[in-house]
Amino acid sequence: MLTNAISSSTNRPRTHNTMATRGSPRDRAVDKGIKLFPDLQQEFKLPYRLVFAYLQIKSYLAKNKPSRPSDEATMLMTEFEMVCTHRKPPKKIISISYKALTQAPDQGRETHIQTWHKELGKTITMEDWAKAYSSHKGVSSCATRIELQQKLLYRWYLVPARIHQIWPQPPDTC
């Protein structure tokens, strides 16, 4: 009975899933969604330890799903990448490219900078931020120490002032 159902279903014409009705290859890739991890494992010979990274990416895409499927492909692109991948090149492409390459990113909007400004009670100039970002370079050859300084700067770890706000009195064991 199952073989009859399979053989009869393959004889039906496929009108709803043809290449002509589906759009561009990028649109088709977006419509499919993210592949399952076992499929990716077989296709790219991925070790099982990457399953958590896969789940992180999958949950990020689920939370930040755009309103239109075509936006999903360009969701993580920079402005310069969008110009480069545009189907019809815009006018003044050289001016747009030069502006995108030379324009400094708007770093005042970054949350870690705003949090430092609020916690310290004063505004730090972009020159001082540049010094803070580059101060660890050449000081140590220890990658762990450099990574720790970057994590403190980007507020991935709690700074001493924040720890003191949470636990005002140090424990007796310290």
Coordinates of C-alpha atoms in Angstrom, one line a residue:
M1 CA 0.0 0.0 0.0
L2 CA 2.8 2.4 0.8
T3 CA 4.6 1.6 -2.5
N4 CA 1.3 2.4 -4.3
A5 CA 1.1 5.8 -2.6
I6 CA 4.7 6.6 -3.3
S7 CA 4.5 5.6 -7.0
S8 CA 1.2 7.5 -7.5
S9 CA 2.5 10.6 -5.9
T10 CA 5.6 10.8 -8.1
N11 CA 3.4 11.0 -11.2
R12 CA 1.8 14.3 -10.2
P13 CA 3.2 17.4 -12.0
R14 CA 5.2 19.8 -9.8
T15 CA 3.7 23.2 -10.6
H16 CA 4.1 24.9 -7.2
N17 CA 7.8 24.2 -6.7
T18 CA 9.4 25.0 -10.0
M19 CA 12.4 27.2 -10.5
A20 CA 10.4 29.8 -12.5
T21 CA 8.0 30.5 -9.7
R22 CA 10.5 30.6 -6.9
G23 CA 12.6 33.6 -7.8
S24 CA 16.3 34.1 -7.4
P25 CA 18.7 31.5 -5.8
R26 CA 19.1 33.7 -2.8
D27 CA 15.3 33.9 -2.3
R28 CA 15.1 30.1 -2.6
A29 CA 17.8 29.7 0.0
V30 CA 16.0 32.0 2.4
D31 CA 12.7 30.2 1.9
K32 CA 14.3 26.9 2.9
G33 CA 15.5 28.1 6.2
I34 CA 18.5 26.8 8.1
K35 CA 19.5 23.2 7.5
L36 CA 19.2 20.6 10.2
F37 CA 22.5 19.8 12.1
P38 CA 22.7 16.1 11.0
D39 CA 22.4 17.2 7.4
L40 CA 25.2 19.8 7.9
Q41 CA 27.3 17.1 9.7
Q42 CA 27.1 14.8 6.8
E43 CA 27.6 17.4 4.1
F44 CA 30.6 19.2 5.7
K45 CA 31.9 16.5 8.1
L46 CA 31.3 18.6 11.2
P47 CA 32.2 17.3 14.6
Y48 CA 29.3 16.9 17.1
R49 CA 30.9 19.5 19.4
L50 CA 29.6 22.2 17.1
V51 CA 26.0 21.5 17.9
F52 CA 25.9 24.2 20.5
A53 CA 27.2 26.8 18.1
Y54 CA 24.6 25.7 15.6
L55 CA 21.9 26.0 18.2
Q56 CA 23.1 29.6 19.0
I57 CA 22.9 30.6 15.4
K58 CA 19.5 29.0 15.0
S59 CA 18.1 30.7 18.0
Y60 CA 19.5 34.1 17.0
L61 CA 17.9 33.8 13.5
A62 CA 14.6 32.7 15.1
K63 CA 14.6 35.8 17.4
N64 CA 15.7 38.3 14.8
K65 CA 13.6 37.0 12.0
P66 CA 12.8 39.9 9.6
S67 CA 9.3 40.7 8.4
R68 CA 10.0 39.8 4.8
P69 CA 11.9 36.7 3.7
S70 CA 14.1 38.7 1.3
D71 CA 15.4 40.7 4.2
E72 CA 16.9 37.7 5.9
A73 CA 19.7 37.4 3.4
T74 CA 20.7 41.0 3.9
M75 CA 20.1 41.1 7.7
L76 CA 23.8 40.7 8.6
M77 CA 25.3 42.6 5.7
T78 CA 27.1 45.9 6.0
E79 CA 26.1 48.9 3.9
F80 CA 29.1 48.3 1.6
E81 CA 28.2 44.6 1.2
M82 CA 24.6 45.6 0.2
V83 CA 25.9 48.0 -2.4
C84 CA 28.3 45.3 -3.8
T85 CA 25.6 42.6 -4.0
H86 CA 22.9 44.8 -5.3
R87 CA 21.4 43.5 -8.6
K88 CA 21.5 46.8 -10.4
P89 CA 24.5 48.9 -9.5
P90 CA 23.4 52.3 -8.1
K91 CA 24.5 55.6 -9.6
K92 CA 27.7 57.1 -8.3
I93 CA 29.1 53.7 -7.2
I94 CA 32.6 55.0 -6.8
S95 CA 31.5 57.8 -4.4
I96 CA 29.4 55.5 -2.4
S97 CA 32.2 52.9 -2.1
Y98 CA 34.7 55.6 -1.1
K99 CA 32.4 57.0 1.5
A100 CA 31.7 53.5 2.9
L101 CA 35.4 52.7 3.1
T102 CA 36.6 56.0 4.6
Q103 CA 33.7 56.7 7.0
A104 CA 34.3 55.8 10.6
P105 CA 31.6 53.7 12.2
D106 CA 29.3 55.5 14.6
Q107 CA 30.9 54.2 17.8
G108 CA 28.9 56.5 20.1
R109 CA 25.9 54.2 19.8
E110 CA 27.7 51.1 21.0
T111 CA 26.2 49.9 24.3
H112 CA 29.4 49.3 26.1
I113 CA 30.6 52.9 25.4
Q114 CA 27.3 54.3 26.6
T115 CA 27.4 52.1 29.8
W116 CA 31.0 53.3 30.6
H117 CA 29.9 56.9 30.1
K118 CA 27.0 56.4 32.4
E119 CA 29.0 54.6 35.1
L120 CA 31.9 57.0 35.1
G121 CA 29.7 60.1 34.9
K122 CA 31.7 61.7 32.2
T123 CA 32.0 61.5 28.4
I124 CA 35.2 60.0 27.0
T125 CA 36.4 61.2 23.6
M126 CA 36.9 58.9 20.7
E127 CA 40.6 59.5 20.8
D128 CA 40.7 58.2 24.4
W129 CA 38.6 55.2 23.3
A130 CA 41.2 54.6 20.5
K131 CA 44.0 54.6 23.1
A132 CA 42.1 52.2 25.3
Y133 CA 41.5 49.8 22.5
S134 CA 45.1 49.9 21.4
S135 CA 46.8 50.1 24.8
H136 CA 47.1 46.3 25.3
K137 CA 48.8 45.7 22.0
G138 CA 52.5 45.0 22.4
V139 CA 52.3 45.1 26.2
S140 CA 52.1 41.3 26.7
S141 CA 52.5 38.3 24.5
C142 CA 50.0 36.4 26.6
A143 CA 46.9 36.0 24.6
T144 CA 44.8 35.3 27.7
R145 CA 45.7 38.6 29.3
I146 CA 45.0 40.5 26.0
E147 CA 41.6 38.7 25.8
L148 CA 40.8 39.5 29.4
Q149 CA 41.4 43.2 28.8
Q150 CA 39.2 43.2 25.7
K151 CA 36.4 41.4 27.6
L152 CA 36.6 44.0 30.4
L153 CA 36.6 46.9 27.9
Y154 CA 33.6 45.5 26.1
R155 CA 31.9 44.7 29.4
W156 CA 31.7 41.0 29.0
Y157 CA 33.0 40.7 32.6
L158 CA 31.9 42.7 35.6
V159 CA 34.2 45.6 36.5
P160 CA 35.2 46.2 40.1
A161 CA 32.9 49.1 40.5
R162 CA 29.9 47.0 39.4
I163 CA 30.9 44.1 41.6
H164 CA 31.0 46.6 44.6
Q165 CA 27.5 47.7 43.7
I166 CA 26.2 44.1 43.8
W167 CA 28.2 43.0 46.8
P168 CA 29.2 46.1 48.9
Q169 CA 31.0 44.1 51.6
P170 CA 33.7 41.7 50.7
P171 CA 33.3 38.2 52.1
D172 CA 35.4 37.3 55.2
T173 CA 37.4 34.7 53.3
C174 CA 39.0 37.4 51.1

